[in-house]
Structures are given as C-alpha cells and as structure tokens.
Short mmCIF file of C-alpha atoms and ligand atoms in Angstrom, two decimals:
data_model
loop_
_atom_site.label_atom_id
_atom_site.label_comp_id
_atom_site.label_asym_id
_atom_site.label_seq_id
_atom_site.Cartn_x
_atom_site.Cartn_y
_atom_site.Cartn_z
CA MET C 1244 128.93 93.58 114.36
CA VAL C 1245 131.93 95.26 112.72
CA ASP C 1246 132.36 92.14 110.56
CA VAL C 1247 128.71 92.30 109.51
CA ILE C 1248 129.05 95.99 108.56
CA ASP C 1249 132.31 95.22 106.76
CA THR C 1250 130.73 92.44 104.66
CA LYS C 1251 127.94 94.72 103.45
CA ARG C 1252 130.12 97.81 103.08
CA ASN C 1253 132.29 95.80 100.65
CA GLY C 1254 129.22 94.66 98.69
CA GLY C 1255 129.17 91.09 100.02
CA GLU C 1256 126.16 88.90 100.82
CA LEU C 1257 125.19 88.55 104.49
CA THR C 1258 124.72 85.01 105.79
CA THR C 1259 121.59 83.91 107.66
CA GLU C 1260 123.65 83.93 110.90
CA GLN C 1261 124.81 87.51 110.29
CA ILE C 1262 121.24 88.71 109.59
CA GLU C 1263 119.84 86.95 112.66
CA PHE C 1264 122.72 88.32 114.73
CA PHE C 1265 122.01 91.97 113.91
CA ILE C 1266 118.18 91.85 113.90
CA ASN C 1267 117.88 89.89 117.15
CA GLY C 1268 120.78 91.71 118.82
CA TYR C 1269 119.34 95.13 117.96
CA THR C 1270 115.79 94.18 119.04
CA LYS C 1271 117.12 92.99 122.42
CA GLY C 1272 119.15 96.17 122.87
CA ASP C 1273 122.55 94.41 122.67
CA ILE C 1274 123.76 96.34 119.58
CA PRO C 1275 123.94 100.15 119.67
CA ASP C 1276 122.12 102.49 117.26
CA TYR C 1277 125.37 103.76 115.72
CA GLN C 1278 126.43 100.32 114.48
CA VAL C 1279 122.98 99.50 113.08
CA SER C 1280 122.89 102.96 111.45
CA ALA C 1281 126.16 102.17 109.67
CA LEU C 1282 124.81 98.81 108.52
CA LEU C 1283 121.52 100.35 107.31
CA MET C 1284 123.48 102.85 105.23
CA ALA C 1285 125.62 100.03 103.78
CA ILE C 1286 122.43 98.10 102.89
CA TYR C 1287 120.98 101.29 101.41
CA LEU C 1288 124.04 101.80 99.19
CA LYS C 1289 124.89 98.18 98.29
CA GLY C 1290 121.41 96.59 98.29
CA MET C 1291 120.51 93.04 99.24
CA THR C 1292 119.94 89.84 97.27
CA LYS C 1293 116.45 88.32 97.23
CA GLN C 1294 117.69 85.66 99.65
CA GLU C 1295 119.05 88.25 102.10
CA THR C 1296 115.79 90.28 101.92
CA ALA C 1297 113.69 87.16 102.53
CA THR C 1298 115.86 86.07 105.47
CA MET C 1299 115.75 89.58 106.98
CA THR C 1300 111.94 89.70 106.60
CA MET C 1301 111.44 86.34 108.29
CA THR C 1302 113.84 87.24 111.12
CA MET C 1303 111.93 90.50 111.69
CA LEU C 1304 108.65 88.57 111.62
CA HIS C 1305 109.93 86.11 114.24
CA SER C 1306 111.17 88.94 116.48
CA GLY C 1307 107.59 89.13 117.82
CA ASP C 1308 104.13 87.56 117.86
CA GLN C 1309 101.99 86.44 114.93
CA LEU C 1310 98.20 86.89 114.96
CA ASP C 1311 96.15 83.80 114.28
CA LEU C 1312 92.94 84.84 112.53
CA SER C 1313 91.92 81.31 111.51
CA GLU C 1314 88.91 81.44 113.87
CA ILE C 1315 87.44 84.31 111.78
CA PRO C 1316 85.46 82.75 108.91
CA GLY C 1317 86.14 83.77 105.30
CA VAL C 1318 89.19 84.79 103.29
CA LYS C 1319 90.79 87.74 105.14
CA VAL C 1320 92.08 90.40 102.77
CA ASP C 1321 94.23 93.40 103.66
CA LYS C 1322 95.72 96.29 101.68
CA HIS C 1323 98.90 98.27 102.32
CA SER C 1324 100.29 101.38 100.68
CA THR C 1325 103.97 102.24 100.51
CA GLY C 1326 103.00 105.82 101.46
CA GLY C 1327 101.80 108.91 99.66
CA VAL C 1328 100.30 112.41 99.90
CA GLY C 1329 96.52 112.71 100.20
CA ASP C 1330 96.46 108.90 100.20
CA LYS C 1331 93.39 108.15 102.30
CA THR C 1332 92.50 105.08 100.17
CA SER C 1333 92.47 102.61 103.08
CA ILE C 1334 89.84 104.58 105.00
CA PRO C 1335 86.89 104.23 102.61
CA LEU C 1336 88.27 100.95 101.17
CA ALA C 1337 88.15 98.84 104.37
CA PRO C 1338 84.43 99.42 105.11
CA LEU C 1339 83.54 99.24 101.40
CA VAL C 1340 85.14 95.79 100.98
CA ALA C 1341 83.76 94.65 104.37
CA SER C 1342 80.26 95.69 103.25
CA VAL C 1343 80.29 92.86 100.67
CA GLY C 1344 81.06 90.33 103.42
CA ILE C 1345 84.87 90.14 103.29
CA PRO C 1346 86.78 90.40 106.59
CA VAL C 1347 89.37 93.21 106.36
CA PRO C 1348 91.93 93.07 109.20
CA MET C 1349 93.87 96.24 108.47
CA ILE C 1350 97.05 97.02 110.39
CA SER C 1351 98.13 100.52 109.40
CA GLY C 1352 100.85 103.03 110.18
CA ARG C 1353 101.44 106.64 111.11
CA GLY C 1354 102.77 109.45 108.95
CA LEU C 1355 106.39 109.25 107.88
CA GLY C 1356 108.28 112.24 106.47
CA HIS C 1357 106.07 114.05 103.96
CA THR C 1358 103.59 111.15 103.75
CA GLY C 1359 100.41 110.97 105.83
CA GLY C 1360 99.41 108.04 108.05
CA THR C 1361 96.04 106.27 108.14
CA LEU C 1362 96.08 106.01 111.94
CA ASP C 1363 96.74 109.74 112.37
CA LYS C 1364 93.85 110.57 110.05
CA LEU C 1365 91.41 108.27 111.88
CA GLU C 1366 92.35 109.87 115.20
CA ALA C 1367 90.85 113.15 113.90
CA ILE C 1368 87.46 111.49 114.60
CA PRO C 1369 86.49 112.36 118.20
CA GLY C 1370 86.95 109.39 120.54
CA LEU C 1371 88.27 106.91 117.92
CA LYS C 1372 90.97 104.52 119.18
CA VAL C 1373 93.48 102.75 116.94
CA GLU C 1374 95.41 100.98 119.70
CA ILE C 1375 93.12 98.11 120.66
CA SER C 1376 93.78 94.68 122.18
CA GLU C 1377 94.12 91.58 120.03
CA ALA C 1378 90.89 90.21 121.54
CA SER C 1379 88.93 93.40 120.66
CA PHE C 1380 90.45 93.39 117.15
CA LYS C 1381 89.19 89.83 116.55
CA GLN C 1382 85.80 90.61 118.11
CA GLN C 1383 85.40 93.65 115.84
CA LEU C 1384 86.30 91.57 112.77
CA ARG C 1385 83.56 89.12 113.75
CA ASP C 1386 80.93 91.77 114.60
CA VAL C 1387 81.64 94.52 112.03
CA GLY C 1388 83.86 92.82 109.45
CA CYS C 1389 86.66 95.41 109.39
CA ALA C 1390 89.06 97.19 111.73
CA ILE C 1391 91.87 99.65 111.09
CA VAL C 1392 94.37 99.57 113.93
CA GLY C 1393 98.03 100.04 114.81
CA ALA C 1394 100.30 97.02 115.22
CA THR C 1395 99.65 95.68 118.72
CA GLY C 1396 102.59 95.72 121.16
CA ASN C 1397 104.64 92.77 120.00
CA ILE C 1398 104.02 92.61 116.22
CA ALA C 1399 107.42 92.81 114.48
CA PRO C 1400 109.19 94.76 117.28
CA ALA C 1401 112.38 94.66 115.17
CA ASP C 1402 110.62 96.80 112.55
CA LYS C 1403 109.51 99.36 115.14
CA LYS C 1404 113.13 99.94 116.21
CA ILE C 1405 114.69 99.77 112.75
CA TYR C 1406 111.96 101.98 111.23
CA ALA C 1407 112.56 104.74 113.79
CA LEU C 1408 116.30 104.58 113.06
CA ARG C 1409 115.77 104.67 109.26
CA ASP C 1410 113.63 107.77 109.61
CA VAL C 1411 116.52 109.71 111.17
CA THR C 1412 119.40 108.20 109.14
CA ASP C 1413 117.92 108.90 105.68
CA THR C 1414 117.65 105.21 104.84
CA VAL C 1415 113.88 104.93 104.29
CA ASP C 1416 113.74 104.65 100.50
CA SER C 1417 115.59 101.35 100.11
CA ILE C 1418 113.86 98.42 98.38
CA PRO C 1419 115.03 95.63 100.75
CA LEU C 1420 114.43 97.76 103.86
CA ILE C 1421 110.89 98.74 102.79
CA ALA C 1422 110.13 95.16 101.73
CA GLY C 1423 111.31 93.74 105.09
CA SER C 1424 109.43 96.40 107.03
CA ILE C 1425 106.09 96.00 105.28
CA MET C 1426 106.06 92.24 104.81
CA SER C 1427 107.23 91.33 108.34
CA LYS C 1428 104.21 93.26 109.71
CA LYS C 1429 101.78 91.95 107.11
CA ILE C 1430 102.76 88.30 107.53
CA ALA C 1431 102.52 88.76 111.34
CA SER C 1432 99.02 90.22 111.02
CA GLY C 1433 97.61 86.88 109.83
CA THR C 1434 95.91 88.00 106.61
CA ASP C 1435 95.27 85.40 103.88
CA ALA C 1436 95.56 87.84 100.97
CA LEU C 1437 97.11 91.25 100.44
CA VAL C 1438 96.94 93.99 97.80
CA LEU C 1439 99.95 96.30 97.86
CA ASP C 1440 99.55 99.83 96.56
CA VAL C 1441 103.09 100.72 95.48
CA LYS C 1442 103.28 104.45 94.86
CA THR C 1443 105.49 105.89 92.16
CA GLY C 1444 106.57 109.48 91.45
CA SER C 1445 107.66 112.63 93.27
CA GLY C 1446 105.55 112.02 96.39
CA ALA C 1447 106.53 108.34 96.70
CA PHE C 1448 109.59 106.78 98.34
CA MET C 1449 110.25 105.14 94.95
CA LYS C 1450 110.56 107.98 92.44
CA THR C 1451 110.97 105.93 89.25
CA GLU C 1452 108.73 103.35 87.63
CA ALA C 1453 111.61 100.83 87.49
CA ASP C 1454 112.27 101.08 91.25
CA SER C 1455 108.54 100.86 92.01
CA VAL C 1456 108.18 97.72 89.90
CA ALA C 1457 111.27 96.19 91.55
CA LEU C 1458 109.81 96.94 95.02
CA ALA C 1459 106.39 95.55 94.02
CA LYS C 1460 107.97 92.31 92.75
CA GLU C 1461 109.98 91.95 95.96
CA LEU C 1462 106.88 92.49 98.14
CA VAL C 1463 104.68 90.10 96.14
CA GLY C 1464 107.46 87.48 95.99
CA ILE C 1465 107.94 87.49 99.77
CA GLY C 1466 104.15 87.22 100.31
CA LYS C 1467 103.84 84.28 97.93
CA SER C 1468 106.84 82.52 99.50
CA VAL C 1469 104.88 82.21 102.76
CA GLY C 1470 101.65 81.12 101.06
CA MET C 1471 99.97 84.54 101.11
CA ASN C 1472 97.95 85.49 98.03
CA ALA C 1473 99.68 88.79 97.21
CA MET C 1474 99.56 91.20 94.30
CA ALA C 1475 100.49 94.84 93.72
CA VAL C 1476 99.10 97.87 91.94
CA ILE C 1477 101.59 100.56 90.92
CA SER C 1478 99.79 103.89 91.26
CA ASP C 1479 100.76 107.46 90.51
CA MET C 1480 102.05 109.82 93.20
CA ASN C 1481 103.35 112.71 91.09
CA GLN C 1482 100.45 114.83 92.33
CA PRO C 1483 98.42 114.36 95.55
CA LEU C 1484 95.63 111.77 95.47
CA GLY C 1485 92.11 113.20 95.69
CA ASN C 1486 91.54 116.82 96.69
CA ALA C 1487 92.26 116.83 100.43
CA ILE C 1488 95.60 116.69 102.29
CA GLY C 1489 95.42 116.81 106.09
CA ASN C 1490 93.95 114.57 108.76
CA ALA C 1491 90.34 115.75 109.34
CA LEU C 1492 90.10 116.99 105.73
CA GLU C 1493 90.95 113.50 104.45
CA ILE C 1494 88.34 111.87 106.70
CA GLU C 1495 85.79 114.34 105.34
CA GLU C 1496 86.78 113.36 101.79
CA SER C 1497 86.53 109.63 102.66
CA ILE C 1498 82.99 110.16 103.99
CA ALA C 1499 82.11 112.12 100.83
CA LEU C 1500 83.43 109.25 98.68
CA LEU C 1501 81.21 106.73 100.47
CA LYS C 1502 78.27 109.12 99.96
CA GLY C 1503 78.96 109.01 96.22
CA ASN C 1504 80.64 112.43 96.04
CA GLY C 1505 84.33 111.48 95.99
CA PRO C 1506 86.97 112.81 93.59
CA ALA C 1507 87.33 110.72 90.42
CA ASP C 1508 90.97 109.65 90.95
CA LEU C 1509 90.39 108.49 94.53
CA LEU C 1510 87.24 106.60 93.52
CA ASP C 1511 89.09 104.94 90.65
CA LEU C 1512 91.91 103.76 92.93
CA VAL C 1513 89.51 102.56 95.66
CA LEU C 1514 87.50 100.57 93.09
CA THR C 1515 90.64 99.22 91.35
CA ILE C 1516 92.20 97.93 94.59
CA GLY C 1517 88.82 96.93 96.02
CA SER C 1518 87.95 94.79 92.97
CA GLN C 1519 91.24 92.90 93.32
CA MET C 1520 90.38 92.26 97.00
CA VAL C 1521 86.87 91.03 96.12
CA VAL C 1522 88.25 88.60 93.49
CA MET C 1523 90.97 87.35 95.89
CA ALA C 1524 88.24 86.63 98.46
CA ASN C 1525 86.30 84.65 95.82
CA LYS C 1526 83.25 86.93 96.06
CA ALA C 1527 83.31 87.66 92.32
CA THR C 1528 84.76 85.77 89.36
CA ASP C 1529 86.13 88.79 87.51
CA LEU C 1530 87.23 92.36 88.16
CA ASP C 1531 84.32 93.95 86.25
CA ALA C 1532 81.72 92.14 88.34
CA ALA C 1533 83.64 93.02 91.51
CA ARG C 1534 83.79 96.70 90.56
CA LYS C 1535 80.03 96.80 89.88
CA MET C 1536 79.36 95.13 93.22
CA LEU C 1537 81.45 97.73 95.07
CA GLN C 1538 79.88 100.66 93.20
CA GLN C 1539 76.45 99.25 94.13
CA HIS C 1540 77.48 99.21 97.83
CA ILE C 1541 78.45 102.88 97.59
CA ASP C 1542 75.18 103.74 95.80
CA ASP C 1543 72.92 101.94 98.28
CA GLY C 1544 74.67 103.43 101.33
CA SER C 1545 75.78 100.08 102.81
CA ALA C 1546 79.51 100.98 102.67
CA LEU C 1547 78.83 104.25 104.51
CA THR C 1548 76.81 102.37 107.17
CA LYS C 1549 79.73 99.95 107.56
CA PHE C 1550 82.14 102.87 108.04
CA LYS C 1551 79.87 104.26 110.79
CA GLU C 1552 79.75 100.83 112.49
CA MET C 1553 83.56 100.64 112.36
CA ILE C 1554 83.94 104.13 113.86
CA ILE C 1555 81.54 103.32 116.71
CA ALA C 1556 83.19 99.92 117.37
CA GLN C 1557 86.55 101.72 117.78
CA GLY C 1558 85.06 104.20 120.28
CA GLY C 1559 84.53 107.06 117.81
CA ASP C 1560 81.54 109.38 117.54
CA GLY C 1561 79.48 107.99 114.63
CA ARG C 1562 77.68 111.31 114.15
CA VAL C 1563 80.78 112.45 112.22
CA ILE C 1564 79.24 110.70 109.18
CA GLU C 1565 76.33 113.14 109.11
CA ASN C 1566 78.32 116.06 110.44
CA PRO C 1567 82.03 116.01 109.49
CA THR C 1568 82.44 119.55 110.87
CA MET C 1569 82.44 118.05 114.37
CA MET C 1570 86.11 117.22 113.64
CA PRO C 1571 88.63 120.00 114.34
CA GLN C 1572 88.29 122.91 111.88
CA ALA C 1573 91.03 125.41 110.98
CA THR C 1574 90.60 129.09 111.85
CA TYR C 1575 92.05 130.54 108.63
CA GLN C 1576 91.38 129.67 104.97
CA MET C 1577 93.77 131.24 102.45
CA PRO C 1578 93.46 130.64 98.69
CA ILE C 1579 96.39 130.24 96.29
CA LEU C 1580 95.38 131.92 93.05
CA ALA C 1581 96.39 131.27 89.44
CA ALA C 1582 98.87 133.90 88.26
CA ARG C 1583 97.93 133.44 84.59
CA ASP C 1584 95.55 131.68 82.19
CA GLY C 1585 96.56 128.15 81.12
CA VAL C 1586 96.55 124.56 82.41
CA ILE C 1587 98.11 123.12 85.55
CA THR C 1588 101.20 121.24 84.37
CA LYS C 1589 102.74 120.31 87.75
CA MET C 1590 101.68 120.03 91.39
CA LYS C 1591 104.53 118.22 93.16
CA ALA C 1592 103.09 115.74 95.64
CA ASP C 1593 106.09 115.62 98.01
CA GLU C 1594 106.18 119.41 98.39
CA MET C 1595 102.40 119.57 98.98
CA GLY C 1596 102.92 116.95 101.71
CA ILE C 1597 105.71 119.05 103.25
CA ALA C 1598 103.41 122.12 103.13
CA ALA C 1599 100.73 120.21 105.10
CA MET C 1600 103.41 119.08 107.56
CA MET C 1601 104.63 122.69 108.04
CA LEU C 1602 101.06 123.70 108.95
CA GLY C 1603 101.17 121.10 111.75
CA GLY C 1604 99.38 118.24 109.95
CA GLY C 1605 102.47 115.96 110.07
CA ARG C 1606 105.36 115.39 112.45
CA GLN C 1607 108.71 117.10 111.87
CA LYS C 1608 110.06 115.33 114.99
CA LYS C 1609 108.96 111.93 116.31
CA ASP C 1610 106.90 113.18 119.26
CA ASP C 1611 105.34 116.30 117.66
CA GLN C 1612 101.62 116.78 118.42
CA LEU C 1613 99.46 116.87 115.30
CA ASP C 1614 96.96 119.58 114.40
CA TYR C 1615 94.11 117.54 112.88
CA ALA C 1616 92.35 120.58 111.40
CA VAL C 1617 95.03 121.89 109.05
CA GLY C 1618 95.99 121.02 105.48
CA LEU C 1619 95.22 121.81 101.86
CA THR C 1620 92.16 121.37 99.67
CA LEU C 1621 92.78 121.34 95.93
CA SER C 1622 90.33 123.00 93.54
CA LYS C 1623 92.48 122.20 90.48
CA LYS C 1624 94.71 119.27 89.52
CA VAL C 1625 97.21 118.55 86.77
CA GLY C 1626 95.53 118.97 83.37
CA ASP C 1627 92.81 121.35 84.64
CA GLU C 1628 92.30 124.65 82.87
CA VAL C 1629 92.67 127.83 84.95
CA HIS C 1630 92.05 131.52 84.43
CA GLN C 1631 94.11 134.19 86.14
CA GLY C 1632 92.72 134.72 89.67
CA ASP C 1633 91.07 131.27 89.94
CA THR C 1634 91.61 129.42 93.23
CA ILE C 1635 94.02 126.53 92.67
CA LEU C 1636 93.97 125.37 96.28
CA THR C 1637 93.07 126.55 99.77
CA ILE C 1638 95.39 126.51 102.78
CA HIS C 1639 93.61 125.58 106.04
CA SER C 1640 95.68 126.91 108.91
CA ASN C 1641 95.57 127.75 112.60
CA ARG C 1642 98.27 130.40 112.19
CA GLU C 1643 97.57 133.63 110.42
CA ASP C 1644 100.93 134.07 108.68
CA VAL C 1645 101.45 131.23 106.22
CA SER C 1646 103.86 133.02 103.87
CA ASP C 1647 106.44 130.18 104.23
CA VAL C 1648 103.85 127.58 103.18
CA GLN C 1649 102.50 129.80 100.43
CA GLN C 1650 105.99 130.27 98.97
CA LEU C 1651 106.67 126.54 98.97
CA ILE C 1652 103.35 125.78 97.28
CA GLU C 1653 103.74 128.48 94.63
CA ALA C 1654 107.24 127.23 93.79
CA ASN C 1655 105.89 123.73 93.18
CA ILE C 1656 102.83 124.38 91.07
CA SER C 1657 103.30 125.27 87.40
CA ILE C 1658 100.86 126.66 84.87
CA GLY C 1659 101.67 126.20 81.17
CA ASP C 1660 99.95 125.97 77.84
CA GLU C 1661 99.71 122.20 77.62
CA ALA C 1662 99.86 119.45 80.27
CA GLN C 1663 101.09 115.90 79.95
CA PRO C 1664 98.15 113.92 81.45
CA LEU C 1665 99.05 111.73 84.46
CA THR C 1666 98.05 108.07 84.42
CA LEU C 1667 96.72 106.90 87.80
CA ILE C 1668 97.18 103.14 87.51
CA HIS C 1669 100.58 102.36 85.98
CA GLU C 1670 100.72 98.60 86.27
CA VAL C 1671 99.38 95.53 88.06
CA ILE C 1672 101.97 93.03 89.34
CA ASP C 1673 100.63 89.57 90.06
N1 URA Y 2575 105.70 101.58 105.03
C1 URA Y 2575 106.23 100.72 105.93
O1 URA Y 2575 105.52 100.08 106.72
N2 URA Y 2575 107.57 100.56 105.94
C2 URA Y 2575 108.39 101.24 105.11
O2 URA Y 2575 109.58 101.04 105.18
C3 URA Y 2575 107.82 102.15 104.20
C4 URA Y 2575 106.45 102.31 104.16
#
C-alpha cells in the first residue's frame, strides 16, 4: 500500500493492479483507514487520468451486486444530483416522469456536509421507508412506476466505506472521487439512461464552471463507456434552489410544485431535467413536446396522484398530500429583515445550508439525529427588490435562541443597488 501511495503522491499513474489492490483490500477490511486516507489526499491533490478514474469506477462497481431491471418493461431513466442546498428536484421529478409512463428507479443518498439528502427529506413523511428490499423495489417499479430508495445492502460497498472516509478527511470535492462514487452506484442500479444534475457555484462541491464541466464530462463519459445513455445539465447553486431549505419544508414545497404552485426556478429545473428524461425514454421526439407533456401532467393532477401512490407504496401516510402540516412543524418562526432598501445581490447557498444544519436539519456528525421540522423559507431571492423591514427569509427552529444562525445568515446575504442576475441552467453536456 505504501508503494501505491508513493506512486500517486509523486504524481504517477496507478496501474489497474494497484487500483484493484486498494479498492478490494479496503472493502474487505485488509487495509487500514489511515493508509487509504493518505491515498485519497494524494488523489485529491494530484488527480487521476481518465483511464484511472474509469478503472476505479468499475472496481468499485464490482465490489458488490448489480441490479438487473431487464424484467421491468420500458426504458428505465434515473437522475442524480451532485448535491446542493434546497435541491429537492428528485422528489417531484420522479413521480412526474413516472406519470407519463416511464419507469424511474431512483437510488438516492443522504445529506453530506452542507448539502441536503433526498432520503432524509422523504423520511420527514410519517411512516415512509427508504430502505426496502430489491424484490419490493422491483415490485413498486412495476405497480407504481417509480421508487426513491437508498442503495440496498451490497450496492457498491466500496463507495460506502470510501465515501464515509472522504467526508472526514476533506477529500469530497475531487472530480475523480465524485465520478467514481456516483457512477459506480448508478451503473450498479441497472438504469438504462441517466441525467446528471451537476451543480456549480458556492453551494456546490464544484465551485467553478470549468470544474463543473470537467466533472460532467467525466460522469457522462463513464456512463457511455458502459452503454448507458447519459447526459448532464450544469445548474446554478450560488443561491439555494426554490424557497425551502429543510426536510419537511422541502417536501411541502415539492407537493406545492406538483399542485402547480412551485417556485419558478425549481419548476424550470424539474421541467428541464424531466424533458431530457422523457426524450431519452423515447416518449417524445423533442424537448419542447416533452416539456408540454410534463406541464400537462402537473396541470391535470396526475403527477401529484403518482407522488401519493409512491408515498403509500413505501409505507408513508398519503394524507400528507392534502395536509402537509402532518409532518413535524417547528415551534419558533423568526424573520430576517432587510436592513435597507435595494435589491438582494447575494444569498450564499453553502452558508444557508450550514444555517439549516446548525438548526438540526443536517448532520454535523455521522450519527446525529435529524430534526425534520427545522430550516429556512426564503421570501426573497437574488435580484428581488426589498424595502427596509421586509422579510427576506424566515428561520424555522425548535430552539428559541437562534442568534448564531441569524448572524451567519446576515453575514451571507447582501443588499445593494443593482444585482447581477443568476442563470439557472448553465450548460447541457451530451
Ligand atoms: N454524490 C455522491 O454520490 N458521491 C459524491 O462523491 C458526491 C455526491
């Protein structure tokens, strides 16, 4: 193992044997955390060639089982985000796309650092289970058409171990390590097609457009190399997505979106990614037709009905659709007010995510219990005009003193005379 670390530390290229040695040895428990930590940091600093990244991904994939979804009819299409703040896109998207007859086998993750996790958000719905057996997952895909679940026991076990180590060794935001982590799970999940939502900006792991494009190309390239129809959308994460940050609050916003009352940016992203999924599944010939089809399924209520069916199939209480307040609600609501007249020029997504985490909505340590009720709801976003005393956002908390959170938020929101408008969809990588 010292030789492997030495090769990478000196900027060399790891051989297939070296990659298989460390991935398989670490998964089996033969190599200690401290040596893999050193190697991860060397990879972080020196990078990997495309060949090394591909070999690492395939070795991680083969560290566990692969789902075979060939018995489910139709082109199966999944979506994966690289992680953001207020990013609840997957939650309304899966039932929306399933409502037009496309099977959506979605394997999602939990929150990481300042970013929220789809599985954590769904668990705010009373009774809903995200850990289900492979047989139930397939049955639900047949009966309902979509499922959002955690990776079952033996999907890419190498990623589970390496991911946990990256989280505590500050090696998350590395292009080859993210690419290996995401694509080993996605290839193992048996999907035919995949849309990747690669976030860019302050709240994303990739802060610059160039790094986000490089990551997107890496992800799409690995997908295509195994015959998966993959493409990526680069979307903005300089400010939170939508108006809600926090587990139950984001479910409430997802329900509102499927009722036709969602925030414009979230709706735009859901329809942009959704149209790509519809075209990949051959249910429409062009993106415009696909977008109209999806909007129609929001307008006629069929996407909302599909969401309710999915919730019930996963053991959740479907009445949440009519009555979102049956999810945990915070005791205290505290507004953050505009200190002057002007326009919002900055609302840093990463710091808003940290604020929600400090309230108990995210984990600071691996086994922290989440408070589903807490978070932030935004009344203003970048570019919006404000008058002194207007509410910019509301803190939802179960503790009365939130001065620490308030300070952090106030330090990361700016009001000026003119705002540079933020573009939501930066690029599409095919
Ligand atoms: N999502 C993943 O699944 N893995 C990463 O490394 C980052 C985001």
